[in-house]
Coordinates of C-alpha atoms in Angstrom, one line a residue:
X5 CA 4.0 35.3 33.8
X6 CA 3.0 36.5 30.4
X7 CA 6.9 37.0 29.4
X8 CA 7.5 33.4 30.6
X9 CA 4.4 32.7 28.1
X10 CA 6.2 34.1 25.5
X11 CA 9.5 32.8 26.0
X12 CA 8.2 29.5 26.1
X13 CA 6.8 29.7 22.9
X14 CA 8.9 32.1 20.9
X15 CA 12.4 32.8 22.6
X16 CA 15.1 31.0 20.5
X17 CA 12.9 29.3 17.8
X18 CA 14.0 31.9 14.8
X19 CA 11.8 31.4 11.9
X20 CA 10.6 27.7 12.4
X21 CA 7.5 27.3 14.6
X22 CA 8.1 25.6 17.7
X23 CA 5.6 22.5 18.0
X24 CA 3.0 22.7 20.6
X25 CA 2.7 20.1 23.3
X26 CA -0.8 18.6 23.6
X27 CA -1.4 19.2 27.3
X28 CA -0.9 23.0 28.2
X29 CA 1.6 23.6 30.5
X30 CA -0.2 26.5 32.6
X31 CA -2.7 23.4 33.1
X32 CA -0.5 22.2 35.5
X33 CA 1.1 25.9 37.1
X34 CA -0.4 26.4 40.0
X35 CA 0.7 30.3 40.1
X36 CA -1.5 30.3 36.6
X37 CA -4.6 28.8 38.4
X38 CA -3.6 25.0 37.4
X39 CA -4.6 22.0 39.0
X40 CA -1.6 19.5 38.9
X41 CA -4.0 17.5 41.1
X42 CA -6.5 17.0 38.8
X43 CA -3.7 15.3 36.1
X44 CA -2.3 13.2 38.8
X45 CA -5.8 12.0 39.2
X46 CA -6.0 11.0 35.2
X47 CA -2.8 9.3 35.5
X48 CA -3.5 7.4 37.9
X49 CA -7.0 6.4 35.9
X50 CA -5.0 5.7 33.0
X51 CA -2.7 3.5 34.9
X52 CA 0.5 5.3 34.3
X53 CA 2.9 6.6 37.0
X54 CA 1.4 10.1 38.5
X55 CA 4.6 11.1 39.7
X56 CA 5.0 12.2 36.1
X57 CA 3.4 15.2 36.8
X58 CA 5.4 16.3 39.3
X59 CA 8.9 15.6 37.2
X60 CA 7.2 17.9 34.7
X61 CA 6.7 20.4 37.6
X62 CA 10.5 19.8 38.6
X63 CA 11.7 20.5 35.1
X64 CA 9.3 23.9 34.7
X65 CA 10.9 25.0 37.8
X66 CA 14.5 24.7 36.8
X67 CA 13.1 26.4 33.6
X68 CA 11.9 29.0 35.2
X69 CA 14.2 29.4 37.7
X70 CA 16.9 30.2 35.2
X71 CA 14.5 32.6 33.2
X72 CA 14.0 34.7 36.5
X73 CA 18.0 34.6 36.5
X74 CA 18.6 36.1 33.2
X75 CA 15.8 38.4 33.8
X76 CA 17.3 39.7 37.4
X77 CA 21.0 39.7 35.6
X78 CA 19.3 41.8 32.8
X79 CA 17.9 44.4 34.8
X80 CA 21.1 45.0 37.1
X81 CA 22.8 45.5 33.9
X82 CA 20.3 47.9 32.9
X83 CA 20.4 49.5 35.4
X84 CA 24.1 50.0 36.1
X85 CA 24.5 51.1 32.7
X86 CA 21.4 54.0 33.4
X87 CA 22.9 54.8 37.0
X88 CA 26.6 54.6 36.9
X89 CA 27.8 54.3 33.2
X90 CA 25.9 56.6 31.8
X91 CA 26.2 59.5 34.7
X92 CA 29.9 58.6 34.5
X93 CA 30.6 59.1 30.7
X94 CA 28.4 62.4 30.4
X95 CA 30.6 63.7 33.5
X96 CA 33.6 62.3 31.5
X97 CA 34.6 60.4 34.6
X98 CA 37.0 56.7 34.1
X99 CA 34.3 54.0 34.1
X100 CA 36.0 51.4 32.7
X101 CA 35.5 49.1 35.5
X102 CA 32.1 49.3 35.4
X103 CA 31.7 48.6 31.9
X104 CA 33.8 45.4 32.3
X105 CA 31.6 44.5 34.6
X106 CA 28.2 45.1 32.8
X107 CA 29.6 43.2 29.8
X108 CA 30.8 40.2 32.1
X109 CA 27.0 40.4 32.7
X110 CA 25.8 40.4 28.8
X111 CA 28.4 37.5 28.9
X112 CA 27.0 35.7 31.0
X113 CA 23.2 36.3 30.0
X114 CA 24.2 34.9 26.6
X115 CA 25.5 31.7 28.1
X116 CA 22.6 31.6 30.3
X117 CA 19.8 31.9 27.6
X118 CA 21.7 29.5 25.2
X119 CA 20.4 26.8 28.3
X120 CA 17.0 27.8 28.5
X121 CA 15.7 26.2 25.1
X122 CA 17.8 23.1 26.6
X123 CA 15.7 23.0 29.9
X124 CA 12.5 23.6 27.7
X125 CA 12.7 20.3 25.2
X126 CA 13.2 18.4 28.7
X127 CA 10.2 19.8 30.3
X128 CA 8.2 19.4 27.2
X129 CA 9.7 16.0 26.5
X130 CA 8.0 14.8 30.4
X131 CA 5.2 17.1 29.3
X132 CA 4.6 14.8 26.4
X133 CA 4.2 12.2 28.2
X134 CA 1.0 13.1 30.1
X135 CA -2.6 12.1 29.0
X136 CA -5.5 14.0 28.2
X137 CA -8.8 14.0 30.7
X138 CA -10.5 10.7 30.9
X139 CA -14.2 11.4 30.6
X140 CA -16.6 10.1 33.8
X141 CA -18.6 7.7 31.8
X142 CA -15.2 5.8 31.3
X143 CA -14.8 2.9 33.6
X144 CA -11.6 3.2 35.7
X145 CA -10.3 -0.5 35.0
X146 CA -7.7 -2.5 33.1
X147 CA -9.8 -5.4 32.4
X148 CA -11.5 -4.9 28.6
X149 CA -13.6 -8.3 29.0
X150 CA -14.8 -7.8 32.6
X151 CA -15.7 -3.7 32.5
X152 CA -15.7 -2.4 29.4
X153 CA -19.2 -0.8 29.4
X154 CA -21.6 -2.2 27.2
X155 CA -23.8 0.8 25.8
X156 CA -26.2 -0.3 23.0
X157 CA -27.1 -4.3 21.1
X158 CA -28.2 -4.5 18.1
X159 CA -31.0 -6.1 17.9
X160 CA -31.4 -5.2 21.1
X161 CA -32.5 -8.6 23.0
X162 CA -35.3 -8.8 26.1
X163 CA -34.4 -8.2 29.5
X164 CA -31.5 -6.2 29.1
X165 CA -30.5 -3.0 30.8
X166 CA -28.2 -0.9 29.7
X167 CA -25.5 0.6 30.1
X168 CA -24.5 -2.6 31.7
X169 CA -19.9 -4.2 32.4
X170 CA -19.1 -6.4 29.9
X171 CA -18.9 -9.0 32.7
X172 CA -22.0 -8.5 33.8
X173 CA -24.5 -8.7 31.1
X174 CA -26.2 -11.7 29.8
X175 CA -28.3 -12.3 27.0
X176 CA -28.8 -15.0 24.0
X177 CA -25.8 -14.5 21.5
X178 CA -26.5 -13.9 17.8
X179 CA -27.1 -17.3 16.0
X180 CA -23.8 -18.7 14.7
X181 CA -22.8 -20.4 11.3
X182 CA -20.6 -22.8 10.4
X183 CA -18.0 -21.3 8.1
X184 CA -15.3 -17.8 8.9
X185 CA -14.1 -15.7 6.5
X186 CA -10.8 -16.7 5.5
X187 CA -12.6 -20.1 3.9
X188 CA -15.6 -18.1 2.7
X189 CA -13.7 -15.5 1.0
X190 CA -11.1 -18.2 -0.8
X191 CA -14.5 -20.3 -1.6
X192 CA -15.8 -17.4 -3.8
X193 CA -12.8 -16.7 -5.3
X194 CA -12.4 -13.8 -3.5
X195 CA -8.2 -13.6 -2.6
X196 CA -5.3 -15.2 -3.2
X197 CA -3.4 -15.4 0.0
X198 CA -0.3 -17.4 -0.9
X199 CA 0.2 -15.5 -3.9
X200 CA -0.1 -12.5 -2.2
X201 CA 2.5 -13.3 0.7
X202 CA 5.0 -14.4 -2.2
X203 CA 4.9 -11.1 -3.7
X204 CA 4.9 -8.9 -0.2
X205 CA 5.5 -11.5 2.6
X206 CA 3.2 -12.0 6.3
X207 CA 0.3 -11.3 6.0
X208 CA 0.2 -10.1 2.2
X209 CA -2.8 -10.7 -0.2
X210 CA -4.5 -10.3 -3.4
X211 CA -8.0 -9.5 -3.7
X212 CA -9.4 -10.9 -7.3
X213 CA -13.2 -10.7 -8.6
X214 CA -15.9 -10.6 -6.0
X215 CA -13.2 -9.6 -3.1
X216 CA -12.5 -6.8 -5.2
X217 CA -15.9 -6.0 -6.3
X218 CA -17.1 -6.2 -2.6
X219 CA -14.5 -3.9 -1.2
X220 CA -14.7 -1.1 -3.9
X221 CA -18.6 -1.4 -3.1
X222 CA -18.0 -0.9 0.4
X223 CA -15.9 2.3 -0.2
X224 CA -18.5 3.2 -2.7
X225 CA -21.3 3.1 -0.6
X226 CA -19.8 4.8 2.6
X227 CA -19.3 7.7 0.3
X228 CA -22.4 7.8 -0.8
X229 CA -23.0 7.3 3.1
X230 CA -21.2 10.7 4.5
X231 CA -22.2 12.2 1.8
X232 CA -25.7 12.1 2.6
X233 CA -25.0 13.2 6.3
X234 CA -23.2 16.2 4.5
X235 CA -19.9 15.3 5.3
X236 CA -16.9 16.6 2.6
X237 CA -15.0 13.8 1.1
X238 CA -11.2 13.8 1.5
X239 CA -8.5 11.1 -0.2
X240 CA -5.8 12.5 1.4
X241 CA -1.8 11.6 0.5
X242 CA -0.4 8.0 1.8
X243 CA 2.7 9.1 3.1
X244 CA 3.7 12.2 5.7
X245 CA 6.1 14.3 6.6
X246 CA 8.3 13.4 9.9
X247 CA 7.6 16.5 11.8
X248 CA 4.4 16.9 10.4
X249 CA 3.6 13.2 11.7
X250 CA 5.3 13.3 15.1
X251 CA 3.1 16.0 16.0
X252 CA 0.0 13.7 15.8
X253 CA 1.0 9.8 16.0
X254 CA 2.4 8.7 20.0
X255 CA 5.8 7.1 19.9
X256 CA 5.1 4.4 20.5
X257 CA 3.6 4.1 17.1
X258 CA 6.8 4.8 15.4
X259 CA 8.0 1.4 16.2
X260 CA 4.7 -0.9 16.3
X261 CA 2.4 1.0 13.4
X262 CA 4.6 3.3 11.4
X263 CA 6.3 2.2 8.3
X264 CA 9.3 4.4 7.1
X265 CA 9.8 5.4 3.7
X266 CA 13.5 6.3 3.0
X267 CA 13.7 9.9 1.1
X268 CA 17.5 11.4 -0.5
X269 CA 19.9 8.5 0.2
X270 CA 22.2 11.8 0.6
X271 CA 20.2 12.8 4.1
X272 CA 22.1 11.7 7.1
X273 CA 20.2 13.4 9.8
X274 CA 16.8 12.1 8.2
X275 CA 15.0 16.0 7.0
X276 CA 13.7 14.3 4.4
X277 CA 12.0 10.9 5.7
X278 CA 8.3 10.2 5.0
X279 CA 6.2 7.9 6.8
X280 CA 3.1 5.9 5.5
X281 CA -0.2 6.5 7.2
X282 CA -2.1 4.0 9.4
X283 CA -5.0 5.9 8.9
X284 CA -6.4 8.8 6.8
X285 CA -7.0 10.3 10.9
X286 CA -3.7 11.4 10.4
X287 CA -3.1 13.5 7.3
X288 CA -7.0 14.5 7.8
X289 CA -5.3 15.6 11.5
X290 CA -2.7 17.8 9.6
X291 CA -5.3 19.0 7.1
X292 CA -5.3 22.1 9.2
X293 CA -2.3 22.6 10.3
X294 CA -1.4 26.1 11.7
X295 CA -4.9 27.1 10.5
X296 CA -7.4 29.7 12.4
X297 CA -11.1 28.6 11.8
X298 CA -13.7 30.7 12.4
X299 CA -15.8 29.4 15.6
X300 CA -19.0 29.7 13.2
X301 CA -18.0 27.5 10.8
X302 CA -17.8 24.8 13.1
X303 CA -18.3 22.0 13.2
X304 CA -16.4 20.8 10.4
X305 CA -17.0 16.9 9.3
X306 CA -14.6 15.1 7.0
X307 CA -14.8 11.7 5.3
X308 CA -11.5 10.2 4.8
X309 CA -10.8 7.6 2.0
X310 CA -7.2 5.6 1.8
X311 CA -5.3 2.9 1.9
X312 CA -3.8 2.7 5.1
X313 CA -0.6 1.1 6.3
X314 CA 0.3 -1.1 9.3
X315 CA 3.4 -3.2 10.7
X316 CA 1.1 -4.7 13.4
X317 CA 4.2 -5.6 15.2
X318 CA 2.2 -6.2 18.2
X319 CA 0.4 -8.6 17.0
X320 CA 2.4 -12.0 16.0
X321 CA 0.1 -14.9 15.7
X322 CA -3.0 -13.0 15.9
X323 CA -5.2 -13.8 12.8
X324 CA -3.2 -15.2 10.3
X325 CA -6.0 -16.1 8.3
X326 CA -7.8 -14.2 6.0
X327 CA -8.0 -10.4 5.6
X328 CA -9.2 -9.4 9.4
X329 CA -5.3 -8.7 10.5
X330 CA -3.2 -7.2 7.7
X331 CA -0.6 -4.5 6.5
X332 CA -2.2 -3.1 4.2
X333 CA -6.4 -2.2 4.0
X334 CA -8.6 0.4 2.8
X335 CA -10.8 2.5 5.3
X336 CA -13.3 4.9 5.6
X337 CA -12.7 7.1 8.4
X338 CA -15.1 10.0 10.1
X339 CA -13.0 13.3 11.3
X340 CA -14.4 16.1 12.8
X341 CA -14.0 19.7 13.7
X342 CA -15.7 21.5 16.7
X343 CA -15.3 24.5 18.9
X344 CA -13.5 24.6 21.7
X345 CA -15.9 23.2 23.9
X346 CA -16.2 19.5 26.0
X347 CA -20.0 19.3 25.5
X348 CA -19.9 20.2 22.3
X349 CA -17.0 17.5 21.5
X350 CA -19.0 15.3 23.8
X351 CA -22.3 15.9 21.9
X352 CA -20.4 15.1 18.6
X353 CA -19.0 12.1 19.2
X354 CA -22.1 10.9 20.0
X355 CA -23.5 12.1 16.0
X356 CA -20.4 9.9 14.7
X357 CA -21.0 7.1 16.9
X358 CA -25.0 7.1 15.9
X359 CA -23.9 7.4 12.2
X360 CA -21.1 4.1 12.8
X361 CA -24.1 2.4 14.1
X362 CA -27.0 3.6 11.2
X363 CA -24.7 2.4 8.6
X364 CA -23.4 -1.4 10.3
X365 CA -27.6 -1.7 10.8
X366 CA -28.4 -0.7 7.4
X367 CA -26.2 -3.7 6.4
X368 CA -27.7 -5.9 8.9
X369 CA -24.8 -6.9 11.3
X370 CA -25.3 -7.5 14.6
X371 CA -23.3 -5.6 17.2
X372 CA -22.7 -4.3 20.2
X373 CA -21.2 -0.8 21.4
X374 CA -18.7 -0.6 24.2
X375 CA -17.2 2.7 26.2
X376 CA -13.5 1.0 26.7
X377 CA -12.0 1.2 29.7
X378 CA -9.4 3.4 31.2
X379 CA -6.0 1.3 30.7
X380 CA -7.5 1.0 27.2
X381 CA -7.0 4.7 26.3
X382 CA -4.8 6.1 24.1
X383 CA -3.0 9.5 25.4
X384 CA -5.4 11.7 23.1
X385 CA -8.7 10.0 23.3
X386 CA -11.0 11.1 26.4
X387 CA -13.2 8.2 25.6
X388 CA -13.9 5.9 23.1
X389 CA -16.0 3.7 22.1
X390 CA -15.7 0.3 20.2
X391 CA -18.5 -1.1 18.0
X392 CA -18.2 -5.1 17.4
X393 CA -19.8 -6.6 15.2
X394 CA -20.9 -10.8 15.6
X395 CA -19.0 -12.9 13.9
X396 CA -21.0 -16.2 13.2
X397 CA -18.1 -18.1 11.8
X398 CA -16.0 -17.3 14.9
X399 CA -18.7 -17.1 17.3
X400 CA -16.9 -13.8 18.5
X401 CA -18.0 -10.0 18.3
X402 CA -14.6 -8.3 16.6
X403 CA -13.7 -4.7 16.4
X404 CA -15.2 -2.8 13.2
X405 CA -15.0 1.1 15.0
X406 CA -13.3 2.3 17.4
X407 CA -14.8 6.3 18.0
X408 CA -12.5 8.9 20.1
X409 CA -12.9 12.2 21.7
X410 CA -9.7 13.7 21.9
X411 CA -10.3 17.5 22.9
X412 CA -7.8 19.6 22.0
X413 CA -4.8 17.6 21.9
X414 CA -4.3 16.7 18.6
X415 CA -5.3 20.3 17.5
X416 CA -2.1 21.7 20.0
X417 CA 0.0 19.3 18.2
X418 CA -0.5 20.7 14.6
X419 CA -1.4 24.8 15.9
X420 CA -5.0 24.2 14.6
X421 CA -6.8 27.1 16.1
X422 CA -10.9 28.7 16.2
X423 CA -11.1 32.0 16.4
X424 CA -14.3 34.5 17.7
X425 CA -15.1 38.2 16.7
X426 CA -16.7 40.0 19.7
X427 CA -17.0 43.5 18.8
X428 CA -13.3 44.8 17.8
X429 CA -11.7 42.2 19.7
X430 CA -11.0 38.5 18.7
X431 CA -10.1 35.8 21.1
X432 CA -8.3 32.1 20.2
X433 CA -8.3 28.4 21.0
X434 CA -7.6 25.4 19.7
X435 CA -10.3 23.4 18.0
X436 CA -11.4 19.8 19.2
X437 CA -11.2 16.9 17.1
X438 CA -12.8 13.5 16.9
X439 CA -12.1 10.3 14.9
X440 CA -14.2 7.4 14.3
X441 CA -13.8 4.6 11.7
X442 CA -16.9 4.1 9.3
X443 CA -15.8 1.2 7.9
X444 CA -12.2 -1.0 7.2
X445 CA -13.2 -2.5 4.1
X446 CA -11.4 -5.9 4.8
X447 CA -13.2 -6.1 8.0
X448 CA -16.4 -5.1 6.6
X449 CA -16.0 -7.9 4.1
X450 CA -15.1 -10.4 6.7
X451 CA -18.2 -9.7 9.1
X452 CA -20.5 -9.6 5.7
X453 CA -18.7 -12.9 4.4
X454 CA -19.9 -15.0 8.0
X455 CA -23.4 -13.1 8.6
X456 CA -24.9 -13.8 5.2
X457 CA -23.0 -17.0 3.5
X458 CA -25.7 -20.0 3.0
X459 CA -24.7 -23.1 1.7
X460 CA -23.7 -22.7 -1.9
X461 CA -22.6 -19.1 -1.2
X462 CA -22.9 -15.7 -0.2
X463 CA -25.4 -13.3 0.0
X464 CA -24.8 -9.7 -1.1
X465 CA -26.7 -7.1 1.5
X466 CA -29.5 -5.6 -0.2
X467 CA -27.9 -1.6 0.3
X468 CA -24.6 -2.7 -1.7
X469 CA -26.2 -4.5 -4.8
X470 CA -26.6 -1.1 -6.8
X471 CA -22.6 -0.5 -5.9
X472 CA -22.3 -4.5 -7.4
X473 CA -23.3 -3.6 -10.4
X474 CA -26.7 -5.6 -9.8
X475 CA -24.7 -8.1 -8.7
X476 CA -27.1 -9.8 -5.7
X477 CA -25.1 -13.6 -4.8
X478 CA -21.8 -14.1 -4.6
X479 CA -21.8 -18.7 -5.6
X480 CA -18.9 -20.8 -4.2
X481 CA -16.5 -21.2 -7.1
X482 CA -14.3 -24.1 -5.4
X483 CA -14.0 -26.0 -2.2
X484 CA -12.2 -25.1 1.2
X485 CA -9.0 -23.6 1.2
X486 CA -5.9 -26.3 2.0
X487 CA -3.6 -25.9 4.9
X488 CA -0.4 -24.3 4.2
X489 CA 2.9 -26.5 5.2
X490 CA 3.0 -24.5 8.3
X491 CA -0.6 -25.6 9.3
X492 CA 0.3 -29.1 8.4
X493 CA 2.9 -29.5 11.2
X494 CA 0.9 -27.5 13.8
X495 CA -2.0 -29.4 13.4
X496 CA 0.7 -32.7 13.1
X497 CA 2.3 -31.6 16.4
X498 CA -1.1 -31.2 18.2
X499 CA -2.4 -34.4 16.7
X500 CA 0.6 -36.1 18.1
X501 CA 0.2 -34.3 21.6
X502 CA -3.2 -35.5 22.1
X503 CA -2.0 -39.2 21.3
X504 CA 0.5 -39.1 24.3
X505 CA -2.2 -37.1 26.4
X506 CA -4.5 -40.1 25.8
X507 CA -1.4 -42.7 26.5
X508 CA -1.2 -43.4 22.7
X509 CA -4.9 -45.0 22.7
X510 CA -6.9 -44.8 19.4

């Protein structure tokens, strides 16, 4: 077993480290104390085919199967060299036959090991595609607006018991305003949209005077945030590496998140393509690539500051308006570091989610905290949670955080590792890591734009005047925004719909 170990890890990889698949594969051996069980279980929780599992168990098998192969062919050739070759050519007897045959052997061992690192990207290709644990406060559903598991209000209202399914609870909403953001924001000057999508297309923008002056506040004062809370400030780079960023980011992001960046136009196979990152979760991920940490430094906290980069391909005809929904946004994201350990993961995701939560309250949104469900979960994350915050305008709560757990399976993915000293003796594992957003700015500034605009303006929240420069109200500087050509003939269309839907009557 420890040989298969090794070979799976180091056979055949010369000098280039072979990338580590986020679920163990011993997790699953049963001959190494695995529980295949258990991941069929999780599958099945995270609505995805369990018979995964057992195709991964097929292809191990074949794997090892061959290995056990080349090992038997390997020791019959040992040992007909040590029994019959050897005895032979001391007595100066004619073994020619038998040295055929042990080199028909070594012939055939060669071809044989040239398929085992073959047989090992197709097991660990099916082994990629199996989830972490789901945690047991997640609820087992698909349905985010019936069971999603409401956890904390703010303000918390009367009469409410939490936790409590989204479905389920019922309460007085926040009061709601008139106006959204997309009008607010144009009304105090704060982005030019149409410019903005001449320059870069969909969903592009400038930010001008207070739009700018509000979201360099917001990253200002989330440092300031973190910082106070002891985290270490990173600004990491914008773009990655490919294999550095394939062992973090799911495939599926390739095509719906990830934008490409083109490196020597003399690289067919691609070595040198970059991507841009969707979040700073990602470099801050790589951060510690191939790294041992010492257990007692743990845990580790990191505040993440970038611009971060999004094709949003999944989501045509979802908030056109504004700066909610766009490719391009600054965020403030939490990372941490712990042993590996579940309660201690589990105990700090619950620090990141409390300091989410301090800072949305010390700016006087009103929220509400939900543990998603099952179908909802990524592959890495054990269990998140989602903070959304009221929208007045929309008369909606909207995603501002979303806060995972994801174990170890990120850490496997770039070889980040925590080490112990017990005497003379040091053991390994790989570290657990956690994300949670503190704040995308555009976001921020939508949810501040609807909870504190009056009627001549906006009001700044008290905690982000000193990052304003003093600056305290934010007046109206001209009137509503006008609909674009494309507005004009929805609205046109529907008008006319509604005429022949009341038989033309007006």
């Amino acid at each position: 077993a420890i040989l298969i170990n090794r070979l799976c890890t180091n056979r055949n990889t010369g000098n280039r480290r072979q990338a580590t698949m986020p679920i163990e594969i011993n997790v699953l051996r049963t001959y190494k104390g695995g529980d295949p069980e258990k991941y069929r279980t999780y599958m099945k929780q995270r609505f995805k085919p369990p018979e995964w599992v057992d195709d991964v168990l097929a292809a191990d098998e074949k794997w090892r199967d061959l290995f056990n192969e080349i090992a038997a062919l390997r020791k019959s050739a040992n040992k007909l060299q040590k029994e019959v070759i050897a005895p032979k050519k001391k007595a100066k007897e004619n073994c020619e036959t038998e040295v055929a045959e042990r080199e028909s052997m070594k012939k055939t061992i060669k071809e044989k090991e040239a398929e085992l690192p073959e047989l090992a990207k197709a097991r660990d290709s099916l082994l990629n595609k199996i989830g972490n644990i789901v945690d047991k406060e997640v609820p087992i559903s698909q349905n985010e607006e019936e069971d999603n598991l409401v956890v904390a209000l703010y303000p918390e209202p009367e009469n409410v018991t939490l936790p409590m399914a989204q479905g389920k609870i019922s309460y007085e909403l926040p009061a709601t305003k008139p106006l959204t953001h997309d009008d607010l924001l144009w009304r105090i000057g704060g982005f030019e949209p149409v410019r903005g999508q001449n320059v870069a297309g969909h969903r592009g923008y400038f930010l001008k005077n207070a739009g700018v002056l509000l979201n360099q506040a917001i990253i200002n004062y989330s440092i300031a945030f973190l910082r106070k809370r002891g985290y270490d400030i990173l600004q990491p780079p914008y773009m990655m590496n490919k294999d550095v960023m394939s062992g973090i980011a799911q495939l599926e992001d390739f095509d719906e998140q990830l934008y490409k960046v083109s490196g020597k136009t003399d690289d067919p196979e691609g070595v040198s393509e970059k991507y841009l990152i969707a979040t700073s979760e990602q470099p801050i991920c790589g951060y510690h690539r191939n790294d041992w940490i010492e257990e007692k430094t743990l845990p580790i906290r990191y505040g993440g500051i970038s611009t971060c980069f999004r094709k949003e391909a999944g989501s045509s005809g979802k908030d056109i308006r504004g700066i909610f929904r766009v490719h391009q946004f600054d965020k403030i994201e939490q990372f941490c570091l712990t042993k590996d350990d579940f309660e201690a993961s589990q105990a700090e995701q619950m620090k990141m989610r409390q300091a989410a939560e301090d800072f949305y309250q010390s700016l006087g949104f009103p929220y509400r905290v939900v543990c998603l469900v099952s179908g909802e979960l990524n592959d890495a994350a054990v269990k998140k949670y989602d903070l959304e915050a009221w929208f007045p305008g929309q008369q909606a709560y909207r995603e501002l955080v979303s806060c995972s757990n994801c174990t170890d399976f990120q850490a496997r993915g770039v070889g980040a590792r925590c080490s112990t000293k017990k005497k003379d003796e040091t053991s390994a594992s790989y570290v657990h890591m956690l994300n949670s957003t503190l704040c995308a700015t555009g976001r921020g500034i939508c949810c501040l734009l609807e909870n504190y605009q009056t009627e001549d303006g906006v009001k700044v929240p008290d905690v982000l005047v000193p990052f304003m420069g003093g600056i305290d109200f934010l007046p109206f500087v001209r009137g509503p925004q006008e609909l674009t050509k494309g507005e004009k003939g929805a609205a046109k269309g529907a008008s006319k719909k509604k005429g022949k839907g009341d038989g033309g009557k007006k």
